[in-house]
Coordinates of C-alpha atoms in Angstrom, one line a residue:
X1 CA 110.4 102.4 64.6
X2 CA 111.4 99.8 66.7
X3 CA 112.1 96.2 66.4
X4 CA 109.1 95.6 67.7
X5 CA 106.9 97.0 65.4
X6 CA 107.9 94.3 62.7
X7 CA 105.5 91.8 63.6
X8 CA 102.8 93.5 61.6
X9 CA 104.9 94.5 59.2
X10 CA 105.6 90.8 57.9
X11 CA 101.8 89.8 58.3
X12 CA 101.1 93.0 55.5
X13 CA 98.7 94.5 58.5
X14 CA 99.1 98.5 58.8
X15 CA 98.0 99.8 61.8
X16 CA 97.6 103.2 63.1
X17 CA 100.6 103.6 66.3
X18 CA 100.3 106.2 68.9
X19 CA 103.8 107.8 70.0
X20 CA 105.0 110.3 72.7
X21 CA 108.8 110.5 73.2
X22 CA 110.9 112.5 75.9
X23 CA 114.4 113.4 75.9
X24 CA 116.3 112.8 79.2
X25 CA 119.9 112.9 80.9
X26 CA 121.6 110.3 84.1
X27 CA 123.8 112.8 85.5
X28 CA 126.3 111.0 88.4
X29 CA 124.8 112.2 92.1
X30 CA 121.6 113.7 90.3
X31 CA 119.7 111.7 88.0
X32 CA 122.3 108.5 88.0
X33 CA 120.7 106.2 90.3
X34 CA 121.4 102.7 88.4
X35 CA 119.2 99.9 88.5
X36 CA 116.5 98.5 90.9
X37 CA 119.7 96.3 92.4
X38 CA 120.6 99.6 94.3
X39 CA 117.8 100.9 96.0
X40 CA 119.0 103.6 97.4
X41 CA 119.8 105.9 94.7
X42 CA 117.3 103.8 92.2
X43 CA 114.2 106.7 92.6
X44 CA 116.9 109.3 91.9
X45 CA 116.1 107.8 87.9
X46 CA 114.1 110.2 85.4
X47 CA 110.7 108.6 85.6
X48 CA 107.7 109.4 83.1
X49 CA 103.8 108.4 83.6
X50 CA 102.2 106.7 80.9
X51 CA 98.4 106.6 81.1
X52 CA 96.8 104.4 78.9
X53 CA 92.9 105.4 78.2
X54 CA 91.5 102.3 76.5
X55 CA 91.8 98.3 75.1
X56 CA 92.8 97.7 72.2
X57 CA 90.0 97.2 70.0
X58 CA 90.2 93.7 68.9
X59 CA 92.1 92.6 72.3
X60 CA 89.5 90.1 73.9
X61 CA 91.0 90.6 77.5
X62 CA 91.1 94.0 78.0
X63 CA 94.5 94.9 77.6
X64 CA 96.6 97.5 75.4
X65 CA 99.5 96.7 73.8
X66 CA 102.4 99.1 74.2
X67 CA 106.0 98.9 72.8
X68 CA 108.7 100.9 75.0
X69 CA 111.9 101.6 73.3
X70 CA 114.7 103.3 74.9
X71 CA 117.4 104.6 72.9
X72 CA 120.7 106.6 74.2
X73 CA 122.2 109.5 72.0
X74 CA 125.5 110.6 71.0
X75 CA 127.3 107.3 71.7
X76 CA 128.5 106.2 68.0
X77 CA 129.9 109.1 67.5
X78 CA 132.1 108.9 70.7
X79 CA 133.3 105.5 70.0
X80 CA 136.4 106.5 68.4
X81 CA 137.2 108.3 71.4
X82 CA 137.0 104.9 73.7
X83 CA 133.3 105.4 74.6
X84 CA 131.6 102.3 74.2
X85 CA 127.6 102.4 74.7
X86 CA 126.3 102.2 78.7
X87 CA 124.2 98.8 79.7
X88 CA 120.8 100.5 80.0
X89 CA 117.6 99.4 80.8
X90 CA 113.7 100.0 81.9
X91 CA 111.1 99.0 84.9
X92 CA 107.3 99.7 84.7
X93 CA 105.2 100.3 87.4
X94 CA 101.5 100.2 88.4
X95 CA 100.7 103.3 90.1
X96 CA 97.4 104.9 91.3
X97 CA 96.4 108.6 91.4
X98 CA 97.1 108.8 95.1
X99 CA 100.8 107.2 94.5
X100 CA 101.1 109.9 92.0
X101 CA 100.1 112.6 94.7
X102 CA 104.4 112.4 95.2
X103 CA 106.4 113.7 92.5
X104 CA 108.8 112.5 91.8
X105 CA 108.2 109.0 94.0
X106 CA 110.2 108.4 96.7
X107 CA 112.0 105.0 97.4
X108 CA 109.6 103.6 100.3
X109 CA 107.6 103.3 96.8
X110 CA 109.9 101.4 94.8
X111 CA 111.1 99.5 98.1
X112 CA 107.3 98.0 98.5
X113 CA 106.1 97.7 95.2
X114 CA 107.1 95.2 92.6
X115 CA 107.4 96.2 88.9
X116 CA 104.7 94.6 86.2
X117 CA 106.7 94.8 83.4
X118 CA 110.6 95.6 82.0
X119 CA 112.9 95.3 79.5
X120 CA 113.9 92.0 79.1
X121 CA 117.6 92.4 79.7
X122 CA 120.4 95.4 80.4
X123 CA 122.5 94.9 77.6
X124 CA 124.9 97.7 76.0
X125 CA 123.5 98.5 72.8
X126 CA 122.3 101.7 71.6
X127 CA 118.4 100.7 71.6
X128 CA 116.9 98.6 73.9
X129 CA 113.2 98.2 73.2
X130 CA 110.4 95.2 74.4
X131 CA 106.3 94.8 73.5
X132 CA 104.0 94.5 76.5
X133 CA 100.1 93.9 76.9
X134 CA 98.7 96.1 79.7
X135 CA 95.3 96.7 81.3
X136 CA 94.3 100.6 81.1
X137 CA 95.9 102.3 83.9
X138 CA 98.6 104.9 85.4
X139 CA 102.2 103.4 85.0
X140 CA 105.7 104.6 85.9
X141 CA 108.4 104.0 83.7
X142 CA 112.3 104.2 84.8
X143 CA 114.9 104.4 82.3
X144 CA 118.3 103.5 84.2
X145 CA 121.8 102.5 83.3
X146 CA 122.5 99.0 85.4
X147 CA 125.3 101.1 87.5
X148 CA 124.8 104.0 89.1
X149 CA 126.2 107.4 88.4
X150 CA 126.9 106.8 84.4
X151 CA 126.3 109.5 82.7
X152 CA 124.4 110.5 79.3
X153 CA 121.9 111.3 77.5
X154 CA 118.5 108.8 76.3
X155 CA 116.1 109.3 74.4
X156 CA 112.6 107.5 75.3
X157 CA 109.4 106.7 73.1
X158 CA 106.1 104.9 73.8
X159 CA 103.8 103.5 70.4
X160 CA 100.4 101.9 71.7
X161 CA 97.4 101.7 69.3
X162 CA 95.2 103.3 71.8
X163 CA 95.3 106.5 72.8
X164 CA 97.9 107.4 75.4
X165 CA 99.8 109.9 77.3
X166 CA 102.9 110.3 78.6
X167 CA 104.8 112.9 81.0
X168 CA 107.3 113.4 83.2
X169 CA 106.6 112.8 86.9
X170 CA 108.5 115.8 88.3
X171 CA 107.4 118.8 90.7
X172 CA 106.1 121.5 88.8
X173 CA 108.3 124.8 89.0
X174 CA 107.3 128.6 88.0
X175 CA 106.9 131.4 89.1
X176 CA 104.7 132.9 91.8
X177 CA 103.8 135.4 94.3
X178 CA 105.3 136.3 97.2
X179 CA 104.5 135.4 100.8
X180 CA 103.4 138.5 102.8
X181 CA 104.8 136.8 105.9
X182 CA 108.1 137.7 104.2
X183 CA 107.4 140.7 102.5
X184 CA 109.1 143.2 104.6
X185 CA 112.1 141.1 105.2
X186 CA 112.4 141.2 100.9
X187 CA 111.6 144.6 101.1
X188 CA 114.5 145.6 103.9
X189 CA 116.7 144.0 101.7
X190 CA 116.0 145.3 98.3
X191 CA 116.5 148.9 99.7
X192 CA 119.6 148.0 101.8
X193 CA 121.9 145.9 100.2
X194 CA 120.5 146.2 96.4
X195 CA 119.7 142.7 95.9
X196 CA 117.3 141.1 93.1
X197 CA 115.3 138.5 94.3
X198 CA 114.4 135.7 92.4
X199 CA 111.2 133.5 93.3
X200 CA 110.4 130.0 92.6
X201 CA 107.6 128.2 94.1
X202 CA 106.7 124.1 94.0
X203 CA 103.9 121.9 94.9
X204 CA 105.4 121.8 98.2
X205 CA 107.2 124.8 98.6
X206 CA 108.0 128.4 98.7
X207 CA 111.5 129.3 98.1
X208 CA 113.8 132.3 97.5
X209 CA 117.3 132.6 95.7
X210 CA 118.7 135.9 96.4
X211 CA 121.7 137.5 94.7
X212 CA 124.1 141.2 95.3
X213 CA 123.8 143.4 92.2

């Protein structure tokens, strides 16, 4: 568990911690955007919704307490190879149902809207992790590296002693029917040229990937 856990640890108190974790990947031009310092490319970051349902119980204002750690994989064992760890970091947002109407959020968001809590430094070590006292709410968290397009892989984990949850804030992709308005067109095709077509439909969207046998 993390560093931040120790506190009740030395006091003898045992408490019961929540956790959800999520495994995650910068990739340069994709999911690389760097730190809030480059706005541009900073919504491009993987970004998870925590929800957190209730106050802590004996908390007299309100608020839960949540620890964030953020740790990123597979560096130690590329050190010998010149690899050292990446300077990584995290930002935490307030967000609303209606902000969460946009998946993922876009960067007028980010642009417009301060963050309520983060770690306390980027740093190059292979955990970073910080405590934070929260009112119940909808929050945004952004894992980054401080540059942008450095790649690899993270691994992210919330503990709060109330119940919480956590998920990725990402369009939602499966598979669906088809339009009729484009039926026959699929249809000309699949008899003429012999070509599979494969559908995928979004929140937003209906599109087609089509490819010759």
């Amino acid at each position: 568990s993390p560093n931040s856990l120790s506190e009740e640890q030395e006091s003898g108190a045992k408490k019961k911690w929540n956790m959800n974790v999520f495994e995650g990947e910068w990739v340069a031009g994709v999911s690389a955007g760097g730190c809030r310092n480059y706005l541009d490319s900073f919504h491009r970051n993987p970004q998870y919704v925590m929800t957190l349902e209730e106050p802590d119980e004996d908390d007299e204002d309100g608020k839960c307490t949540v620890v964030v750690a953020l740790m990123q994989k597979n560096r130690r064992s590329r050190r010998n190879m010149g690899i050292d760890c990446l300077t990584i970091g995290f930002a935490i947002y307030r967000v609303t149902d209606r902000d969460l109407e946009q998946k993922p959020l876009r960067m007028n968001f980010f642009k417009y809207n301060a963050s309520v809590a983060r770690s306390p430094a980027f740093i190059n070590l292979r955990e970073v992790s910080c405590r934070f006292k929260l009112p119940p709410g909808h929050y945004l968290i952004l894992p980054s590296t401080f540059e942008p397009n450095e790649e690899g892989e993270f691994l992210i984990r919330v503990f709060s002693e109330s119940n919480n949850t956590f998920e990725e804030n990402d369009e939602t992709v499966g598979m669906g029917d088809v339009d009729t308005r484009v039926s026959l067109d699929i249809t000309f095709l699949v008899k003429e040229r012999k070509v599979t077509i494969f559908c995928f439909f979004s929140i937003k969207s209906l599109s087609f990937l089509s490819k010759v046998i």
